[in-house]
Amino acid sequence: MPNSAEDKKKVLTRIRRIGGQVEALERALNSDVPCVAMLQQIAAIRGAANGLLAEMIEIHLKDALLTGEPTLDQRTQCTDEISGLIRSYLK
Amino acid sequence: MPNSAEDKKKVLTRIRRIGGQVEALERALNSDVPCVAMLQQIAAIRGAANGLLAEMIEIHLKDALLTGEPTLDQRTQCTDEISGLIRSYLK
Amino acid sequence: MPNSAEDKKKVLTRIRRIGGQVEALERALNSDVPCVAMLQQIAAIRGAANGLLAEMIEIHLKDALLTGEPTLDQRTQCTDEISGLIRSYLK
Amino acid sequence: MPNSAEDKKKVLTRIRRIGGQVEALERALNSDVPCVAMLQQIAAIRGAANGLLAEMIEIHLKDALLTGEPTLDQRTQCTDEISGLIRSYLK
């Protein structure tokens, strides 16, 4: 979880927005919206998830590496976590 | 909207799953879960959005091109829609 | 291979550009360019590959679906090919 | 550029492989290979560029954060570089 209340609020806002987009998508499915309009809604949810992922990576790097004097072990753990996530993301 | 009830049900199931993942992510944010665990949840939401997008493209191609005898205009419209969508998110 | 000479030329131009980017990347590796500059070059190659993929999908849809009167089998084959590619791309 | 000769060699191998894939793609274009086969070659180049990007990020994090005792400025620069890169291509 983000260290700062401000970062936590930013993340919560993004999560809530994605939640709203998903609810809107379900309404679209039930109201005979053309397929291509639904495709654009889904692409927007995907984009929002990408934005949230980028934001959380930035927060994690900041919290783990720029707060106090992280030990070599702490830096190594953070580096492994981010590298692992990016590797799995960049298949 | 998908032509067949079966496809519509498949899409609804995926949408509901993503909705559940987003709710779980908000709970994680409020319960001090480590950042890296949240990062993995977000990556999973992104993967689910990808799967839904691929499924909807497949359904749209099938509904527009394999039902009856689509006219050249209908085929052109479908081709433009899919190409436009792919161009916008294949970044 | 694209049906029209014009499309073929467009694709060849993109392929050659990516080839040039890859050669430039090798030169950068051998000339002590900062890591972050190389990262941006690689991200540009990835972007160019995405652009080429989007262009080829568009050409394939056009050649297979908008030339003459494609049979149901031909339409089905094209639909399966594109859906399969997008599914593997959108993991 | 990677600090260690071993990392540099790993990166060079990946760059050469992508170069070979791009050359093979040009040959395919000139030898009437079916579109769908070219699409798969392009998807493979994109996958290889993804792999190279993930590897370089890992190397950059390691070189910048796990070698000696990086200052706050050095850690901040590395964090900004990686976050900026991820934001630009996590679309």
CSV table of C-alpha atoms in Angstrom, one decimal:
chain,number,residue,atom,x,y,z
A,1,MET,CA,0.0,0.0,0.0
A,2,PRO,CA,1.3,3.5,-0.8
A,3,ASN,CA,3.1,5.2,2.1
A,4,SER,CA,1.5,8.6,1.6
A,5,ALA,CA,-2.2,9.4,2.1
A,6,GLU,CA,-1.9,11.5,-1.1
A,7,ASP,CA,-0.7,8.6,-3.2
A,8,LYS,CA,-3.3,6.3,-1.6
A,9,LYS,CA,-6.0,8.8,-2.6
A,10,LYS,CA,-4.7,9.0,-6.2
A,11,VAL,CA,-4.8,5.2,-6.5
A,12,LEU,CA,-8.3,5.0,-5.0
A,13,THR,CA,-9.6,7.5,-7.5
A,14,ARG,CA,-8.2,5.5,-10.4
A,15,ILE,CA,-9.6,2.2,-9.0
A,16,ARG,CA,-13.0,3.8,-8.6
A,17,ARG,CA,-12.9,5.1,-12.1
A,18,ILE,CA,-12.2,1.7,-13.5
A,19,GLY,CA,-15.0,0.3,-11.4
A,20,GLY,CA,-17.4,2.8,-12.9
A,21,GLN,CA,-16.2,1.9,-16.4
A,22,VAL,CA,-16.8,-1.8,-15.8
A,23,GLU,CA,-20.3,-1.0,-14.5
A,24,ALA,CA,-21.0,1.1,-17.6
A,25,LEU,CA,-19.8,-1.8,-19.8
A,26,GLU,CA,-22.3,-4.1,-18.2
A,27,ARG,CA,-25.1,-1.6,-18.8
A,28,ALA,CA,-23.9,-1.3,-22.4
A,29,LEU,CA,-24.1,-5.1,-22.8
A,30,ASN,CA,-27.7,-5.1,-21.6
A,31,SER,CA,-28.8,-2.2,-23.7
A,32,ASP,CA,-27.9,-3.5,-27.2
A,33,VAL,CA,-25.0,-1.0,-27.7
A,34,PRO,CA,-23.2,-1.8,-31.0
A,35,CYS,CA,-20.2,-4.1,-30.7
A,36,VAL,CA,-17.7,-1.5,-31.8
A,37,ALA,CA,-18.8,0.9,-29.0
A,38,MET,CA,-18.3,-1.9,-26.5
A,39,LEU,CA,-14.9,-2.6,-28.0
A,40,GLN,CA,-13.9,1.0,-27.4
A,41,GLN,CA,-15.1,0.8,-23.8
A,42,ILE,CA,-13.1,-2.3,-23.2
A,43,ALA,CA,-10.0,-0.7,-24.8
A,44,ALA,CA,-10.5,2.3,-22.4
A,45,ILE,CA,-10.7,0.0,-19.4
A,46,ARG,CA,-7.4,-1.6,-20.6
A,47,GLY,CA,-5.9,1.8,-20.9
A,48,ALA,CA,-7.0,2.7,-17.4
A,49,ALA,CA,-5.5,-0.5,-16.0
A,50,ASN,CA,-2.2,0.4,-17.8
A,51,GLY,CA,-2.3,3.9,-16.3
A,52,LEU,CA,-3.0,2.5,-12.8
A,53,LEU,CA,-0.1,-0.1,-13.2
A,54,ALA,CA,2.3,2.7,-14.3
A,55,GLU,CA,1.3,4.9,-11.3
A,56,MET,CA,1.7,2.0,-8.8
A,57,ILE,CA,5.1,1.1,-10.2
A,58,GLU,CA,6.2,4.7,-9.8
A,59,ILE,CA,4.8,4.9,-6.2
A,60,HIS,CA,6.5,1.6,-5.3
A,61,LEU,CA,9.9,2.7,-6.7
A,62,LYS,CA,9.6,6.0,-4.8
A,63,ASP,CA,8.5,4.4,-1.5
A,64,ALA,CA,11.1,1.6,-1.6
A,65,LEU,CA,14.1,3.6,-2.9
A,66,LEU,CA,13.7,7.3,-2.0
A,67,THR,CA,12.5,7.1,1.6
A,68,GLY,CA,15.4,7.1,4.1
A,69,GLU,CA,18.5,5.0,3.3
A,70,PRO,CA,17.4,1.7,1.8
A,71,THR,CA,19.7,-1.2,2.5
A,72,LEU,CA,21.2,-3.3,-0.3
A,73,ASP,CA,18.7,-6.0,0.5
A,74,GLN,CA,15.8,-3.6,0.3
A,75,ARG,CA,17.0,-2.2,-3.0
A,76,THR,CA,17.6,-5.8,-4.3
A,77,GLN,CA,14.1,-6.8,-3.3
A,78,CYS,CA,12.5,-3.8,-5.0
A,79,THR,CA,14.6,-4.3,-8.1
A,80,ASP,CA,13.6,-8.0,-8.3
A,81,GLU,CA,9.9,-7.2,-7.8
A,82,ILE,CA,9.8,-4.5,-10.5
A,83,SER,CA,11.9,-6.5,-13.0
A,84,GLY,CA,9.7,-9.6,-12.4
A,85,LEU,CA,6.5,-7.6,-12.9
A,86,ILE,CA,7.8,-6.0,-16.1
A,87,ARG,CA,9.0,-9.3,-17.5
A,88,SER,CA,5.6,-10.9,-17.0
A,89,TYR,CA,3.9,-7.8,-18.3
A,90,LEU,CA,6.2,-7.6,-21.4
A,91,LYS,CA,5.6,-11.1,-22.6
B,1,MET,CA,-23.8,-6.4,-28.5
B,2,PRO,CA,-23.1,-10.0,-29.4
B,3,ASN,CA,-25.8,-11.7,-31.6
B,4,SER,CA,-26.0,-14.9,-29.7
B,5,ALA,CA,-27.2,-15.3,-26.1
B,6,GLU,CA,-24.3,-17.7,-25.5
B,7,ASP,CA,-21.7,-15.1,-26.5
B,8,LYS,CA,-23.5,-12.5,-24.5
B,9,LYS,CA,-23.4,-14.7,-21.4
B,10,LYS,CA,-19.6,-15.4,-21.9
B,11,VAL,CA,-19.0,-11.6,-22.1
B,12,LEU,CA,-21.1,-10.9,-19.0
B,13,THR,CA,-19.2,-13.5,-17.1
B,14,ARG,CA,-15.9,-11.8,-18.0
B,15,ILE,CA,-17.2,-8.4,-17.2
B,16,ARG,CA,-18.4,-9.5,-13.7
B,17,ARG,CA,-15.1,-11.2,-13.0
B,18,ILE,CA,-13.2,-7.9,-13.8
B,19,GLY,CA,-15.7,-6.1,-11.6
B,20,GLY,CA,-14.9,-8.5,-8.7
B,21,GLN,CA,-11.2,-8.0,-9.3
B,22,VAL,CA,-11.6,-4.2,-9.1
B,23,GLU,CA,-13.5,-4.5,-5.8
B,24,ALA,CA,-10.9,-6.8,-4.4
B,25,LEU,CA,-8.2,-4.3,-5.4
B,26,GLU,CA,-10.0,-1.5,-3.4
B,27,ARG,CA,-10.2,-3.8,-0.4
B,28,ALA,CA,-6.5,-4.5,-0.7
B,29,LEU,CA,-5.7,-0.8,-0.8
B,30,ASN,CA,-7.6,-0.3,2.4
B,31,SER,CA,-6.0,-3.2,4.2
B,32,ASP,CA,-2.3,-2.3,3.9
B,33,VAL,CA,-1.5,-5.1,1.5
B,34,PRO,CA,2.2,-4.8,0.2
B,35,CYS,CA,2.6,-2.7,-3.0
B,36,VAL,CA,3.9,-5.7,-4.9
B,37,ALA,CA,0.8,-7.7,-4.2
B,38,MET,CA,-1.4,-4.8,-5.5
B,39,LEU,CA,0.8,-4.6,-8.6
B,40,GLN,CA,0.1,-8.2,-9.3
B,41,GLN,CA,-3.7,-7.7,-8.8
B,42,ILE,CA,-3.6,-4.7,-11.3
B,43,ALA,CA,-1.6,-6.8,-13.8
B,44,ALA,CA,-4.3,-9.5,-13.5
B,45,ILE,CA,-7.1,-6.9,-14.2
B,46,ARG,CA,-5.1,-5.8,-17.2
B,47,GLY,CA,-4.8,-9.4,-18.4
B,48,ALA,CA,-8.5,-9.9,-17.9
B,49,ALA,CA,-9.3,-6.7,-19.9
B,50,ASN,CA,-7.0,-8.1,-22.6
B,51,GLY,CA,-8.9,-11.4,-22.6
B,52,LEU,CA,-12.2,-9.6,-22.8
B,53,LEU,CA,-11.0,-7.4,-25.7
B,54,ALA,CA,-9.7,-10.4,-27.7
B,55,GLU,CA,-13.0,-12.3,-27.1
B,56,MET,CA,-15.2,-9.3,-28.2
B,57,ILE,CA,-13.1,-8.8,-31.4
B,58,GLU,CA,-13.6,-12.5,-32.2
B,59,ILE,CA,-17.4,-12.2,-31.6
B,60,HIS,CA,-17.6,-9.0,-33.6
B,61,LEU,CA,-15.7,-10.5,-36.6
B,62,LYS,CA,-17.9,-13.6,-36.4
B,63,ASP,CA,-21.2,-11.7,-36.1
B,64,ALA,CA,-20.3,-9.2,-38.9
B,65,LEU,CA,-18.6,-11.6,-41.4
B,66,LEU,CA,-19.9,-15.1,-40.9
B,67,THR,CA,-23.6,-14.5,-40.5
B,68,GLY,CA,-25.5,-14.7,-43.8
B,69,GLU,CA,-23.9,-12.9,-46.8
B,70,PRO,CA,-22.4,-9.6,-45.7
B,71,THR,CA,-22.4,-6.9,-48.4
B,72,LEU,CA,-19.1,-5.2,-49.4
B,73,ASP,CA,-20.2,-2.2,-47.4
B,74,GLN,CA,-20.7,-4.3,-44.3
B,75,ARG,CA,-17.4,-6.1,-44.7
B,76,THR,CA,-15.7,-2.7,-45.2
B,77,GLN,CA,-17.3,-1.3,-42.1
B,78,CYS,CA,-16.2,-4.3,-40.0
B,79,THR,CA,-12.7,-4.2,-41.5
B,80,ASP,CA,-12.4,-0.4,-40.7
B,81,GLU,CA,-13.7,-0.8,-37.2
B,82,ILE,CA,-11.3,-3.6,-36.3
B,83,SER,CA,-8.3,-2.0,-38.0
B,84,GLY,CA,-9.0,1.3,-36.2
B,85,LEU,CA,-9.3,-0.4,-32.9
B,86,ILE,CA,-6.0,-2.3,-33.4
B,87,ARG,CA,-4.2,0.8,-34.5
B,88,SER,CA,-5.3,2.7,-31.5
B,89,TYR,CA,-4.3,0.2,-28.8
B,90,LEU,CA,-1.4,-1.6,-30.6
B,91,LYS,CA,1.0,1.0,-29.3
C,1,MET,CA,2.3,-11.1,-49.0
C,2,PRO,CA,0.2,-8.0,-49.7
C,3,ASN,CA,-1.8,-8.1,-52.9
C,4,SER,CA,-1.0,-4.6,-54.1
C,5,ALA,CA,2.5,-3.3,-55.0
C,6,GLU,CA,1.7,-0.2,-53.1
C,7,ASP,CA,1.0,-2.1,-49.9
C,8,LYS,CA,4.1,-4.2,-50.4
C,9,LYS,CA,6.2,-1.0,-50.8
C,10,LYS,CA,4.7,0.5,-47.5
C,11,VAL,CA,5.5,-2.7,-45.6
C,12,LEU,CA,9.0,-2.8,-47.1
C,13,THR,CA,9.7,0.7,-46.0
C,14,ARG,CA,8.6,-0.1,-42.4
C,15,ILE,CA,10.7,-3.2,-42.4
C,16,ARG,CA,13.8,-1.3,-43.6
C,17,ARG,CA,13.2,1.4,-41.0
C,18,ILE,CA,13.1,-1.2,-38.2
C,19,GLY,CA,16.3,-2.8,-39.6
C,20,GLY,CA,18.0,0.6,-39.4
C,21,GLN,CA,16.8,1.1,-35.8
C,22,VAL,CA,18.3,-2.3,-34.8
C,23,GLU,CA,21.6,-1.5,-36.5
C,24,ALA,CA,21.7,1.9,-34.6
C,25,LEU,CA,21.0,0.1,-31.4
C,26,GLU,CA,24.0,-2.2,-31.9
C,27,ARG,CA,26.2,0.9,-32.6
C,28,ALA,CA,24.8,2.5,-29.4
C,29,LEU,CA,25.7,-0.6,-27.4
C,30,ASN,CA,29.3,-0.4,-28.7
C,31,SER,CA,29.7,3.3,-28.1
C,32,ASP,CA,28.9,3.5,-24.3
C,33,VAL,CA,25.6,5.3,-24.8
C,34,PRO,CA,23.7,5.7,-21.4
C,35,CYS,CA,21.4,2.8,-20.6
C,36,VAL,CA,18.3,5.1,-20.6
C,37,ALA,CA,19.0,6.2,-24.2
C,38,MET,CA,19.2,2.6,-25.3
C,39,LEU,CA,16.0,1.9,-23.4
C,40,GLN,CA,14.3,4.6,-25.5
C,41,GLN,CA,15.7,3.2,-28.7
C,42,ILE,CA,14.4,-0.3,-27.8
C,43,ALA,CA,11.0,1.2,-26.9
C,44,ALA,CA,11.0,2.9,-30.4
C,45,ILE,CA,11.7,-0.5,-32.1
C,46,ARG,CA,8.9,-2.0,-30.1
C,47,GLY,CA,6.6,0.8,-31.3
C,48,ALA,CA,7.7,0.4,-34.9
C,49,ALA,CA,7.0,-3.4,-34.7
C,50,ASN,CA,3.5,-2.6,-33.3
C,51,GLY,CA,2.9,-0.2,-36.2
C,52,LEU,CA,4.0,-2.8,-38.7
C,53,LEU,CA,1.8,-5.4,-37.1
C,54,ALA,CA,-1.3,-3.1,-37.2
C,55,GLU,CA,-0.5,-2.2,-40.8
C,56,MET,CA,-0.2,-5.9,-41.9
C,57,ILE,CA,-3.5,-6.8,-40.1
C,58,GLU,CA,-5.2,-4.0,-41.9
C,59,ILE,CA,-3.8,-5.2,-45.3
C,60,HIS,CA,-4.7,-8.8,-44.6
C,61,LEU,CA,-8.3,-8.0,-43.7
C,62,LYS,CA,-8.6,-5.8,-46.8
C,63,ASP,CA,-7.0,-8.4,-49.1
C,64,ALA,CA,-9.0,-11.3,-47.7
C,65,LEU,CA,-12.4,-9.7,-47.2
C,66,LEU,CA,-12.7,-6.7,-49.6
C,67,THR,CA,-11.4,-8.3,-52.8
C,68,GLY,CA,-14.1,-9.9,-55.0
C,69,GLU,CA,-16.7,-12.0,-53.2
C,70,PRO,CA,-15.0,-14.1,-50.5
C,71,THR,CA,-16.7,-17.4,-49.7
C,72,LEU,CA,-17.8,-18.3,-46.2
C,73,ASP,CA,-14.7,-20.6,-45.9
C,74,GLN,CA,-12.4,-17.7,-46.9
C,75,ARG,CA,-14.1,-15.4,-44.5
C,76,THR,CA,-13.9,-18.0,-41.7
C,77,GLN,CA,-10.2,-18.6,-42.4
C,78,CYS,CA,-9.4,-14.9,-42.2
C,79,THR,CA,-11.5,-14.4,-39.1
C,80,ASP,CA,-9.8,-17.3,-37.4
C,81,GLU,CA,-6.3,-16.1,-38.4
C,82,ILE,CA,-6.9,-12.5,-37.1
C,83,SER,CA,-8.6,-13.7,-33.9
C,84,GLY,CA,-5.8,-16.1,-33.2
C,85,LEU,CA,-3.1,-13.5,-33.7
C,86,ILE,CA,-4.9,-11.0,-31.5
C,87,ARG,CA,-5.5,-13.5,-28.8
C,88,SER,CA,-1.8,-14.4,-28.7
C,89,TYR,CA,-0.8,-10.8,-28.9
C,90,LEU,CA,-3.2,-9.8,-26.1
C,91,LYS,CA,-2.0,-12.2,-23.5
D,1,MET,CA,25.5,0.7,-21.7
D,2,PRO,CA,25.5,-2.3,-19.3
D,3,ASN,CA,28.3,-2.2,-16.8
D,4,SER,CA,29.3,-5.8,-17.1
D,5,ALA,CA,30.8,-7.5,-20.2
D,6,GLU,CA,28.5,-10.4,-19.5
D,7,ASP,CA,25.4,-8.3,-19.6
D,8,LYS,CA,26.7,-6.5,-22.7
D,9,LYS,CA,27.1,-9.8,-24.4
D,10,LYS,CA,23.6,-10.9,-23.5
D,11,VAL,CA,22.2,-7.7,-24.9
D,12,LEU,CA,24.2,-7.9,-28.1
D,13,THR,CA,23.0,-11.5,-28.7
D,14,ARG,CA,19.4,-10.3,-28.4
D,15,ILE,CA,20.0,-7.4,-30.7
D,16,ARG,CA,21.6,-9.6,-33.4
D,17,ARG,CA,18.7,-12.1,-33.1
D,18,ILE,CA,16.2,-9.3,-33.8
D,19,GLY,CA,18.3,-8.1,-36.7
D,20,GLY,CA,18.2,-11.6,-38.2
D,21,GLN,CA,14.4,-11.7,-37.7
D,22,VAL,CA,14.0,-8.4,-39.5
D,23,GLU,CA,16.1,-9.7,-42.4
D,24,ALA,CA,14.1,-12.9,-42.6
D,25,LEU,CA,10.9,-10.8,-42.7
D,26,GLU,CA,12.2,-8.9,-45.7
D,27,ARG,CA,13.0,-12.1,-47.5
D,28,ALA,CA,9.5,-13.4,-46.7
D,29,LEU,CA,8.0,-10.2,-48.2
D,30,ASN,CA,9.9,-10.8,-51.4
D,31,SER,CA,9.0,-14.5,-51.6
D,32,ASP,CA,5.2,-14.4,-51.6
D,33,VAL,CA,4.9,-15.9,-48.1
D,34,PRO,CA,1.2,-15.9,-47.0
D,35,CYS,CA,0.2,-12.8,-45.0
D,36,VAL,CA,-0.6,-14.8,-41.9
D,37,ALA,CA,2.9,-16.2,-41.8
D,38,MET,CA,4.4,-12.7,-42.0
D,39,LEU,CA,2.0,-11.6,-39.3
D,40,GLN,CA,3.4,-14.3,-37.0
D,41,GLN,CA,7.0,-13.2,-37.9
D,42,ILE,CA,6.2,-9.6,-37.0
D,43,ALA,CA,4.6,-10.7,-33.7
D,44,ALA,CA,7.8,-12.6,-33.0
D,45,ILE,CA,9.9,-9.5,-33.6
D,46,ARG,CA,7.6,-7.6,-31.2
D,47,GLY,CA,8.0,-10.3,-28.6
D,48,ALA,CA,11.8,-10.2,-29.0
D,49,ALA,CA,11.8,-6.4,-28.6
D,50,ASN,CA,9.7,-6.9,-25.5
D,51,GLY,CA,12.2,-9.4,-24.1
D,52,LEU,CA,15.1,-7.0,-24.9
D,53,LEU,CA,13.3,-4.1,-23.2
D,54,ALA,CA,12.6,-6.2,-20.0
D,55,GLU,CA,16.3,-7.3,-19.9
D,56,MET,CA,17.6,-3.8,-20.3
D,57,ILE,CA,15.3,-2.4,-17.6
D,58,GLU,CA,16.6,-5.2,-15.3
D,59,ILE,CA,20.2,-4.4,-16.1
D,60,HIS,CA,19.7,-0.7,-15.7
D,61,LEU,CA,18.0,-1.1,-12.3
D,62,LYS,CA,20.8,-3.4,-11.2
D,63,ASP,CA,23.6,-1.2,-12.4
D,64,ALA,CA,22.1,2.0,-11.0
D,65,LEU,CA,20.8,0.7,-7.6
D,66,LEU,CA,22.8,-2.4,-6.6
D,67,THR,CA,26.4,-1.2,-7.4
D,68,GLY,CA,28.1,0.5,-4.4
D,69,GLU,CA,26.0,3.0,-2.4
D,70,PRO,CA,23.9,5.1,-4.8
D,71,THR,CA,23.2,8.6,-3.5
D,72,LEU,CA,19.6,9.8,-3.2
D,73,ASP,CA,20.1,11.8,-6.4
D,74,GLN,CA,21.3,8.7,-8.3
D,75,ARG,CA,18.3,6.7,-7.0
D,76,THR,CA,15.9,9.5,-7.9
D,77,GLN,CA,17.3,9.7,-11.4
D,78,CYS,CA,17.0,6.0,-12.0
D,79,THR,CA,13.5,6.0,-10.5
D,80,ASP,CA,12.4,8.9,-12.8
D,81,GLU,CA,14.0,7.2,-15.9
D,82,ILE,CA,12.2,3.9,-15.3
D,83,SER,CA,8.9,5.4,-14.4
D,84,GLY,CA,9.0,7.7,-17.4
D,85,LEU,CA,9.8,4.8,-19.7
D,86,ILE,CA,7.0,2.7,-18.3
D,87,ARG,CA,4.5,5.5,-18.5
D,88,SER,CA,5.4,6.1,-22.2
D,89,TYR,CA,5.0,2.5,-23.4
D,90,LEU,CA,2.5,1.1,-20.9
D,91,LYS,CA,-0.4,2.3,-23.1
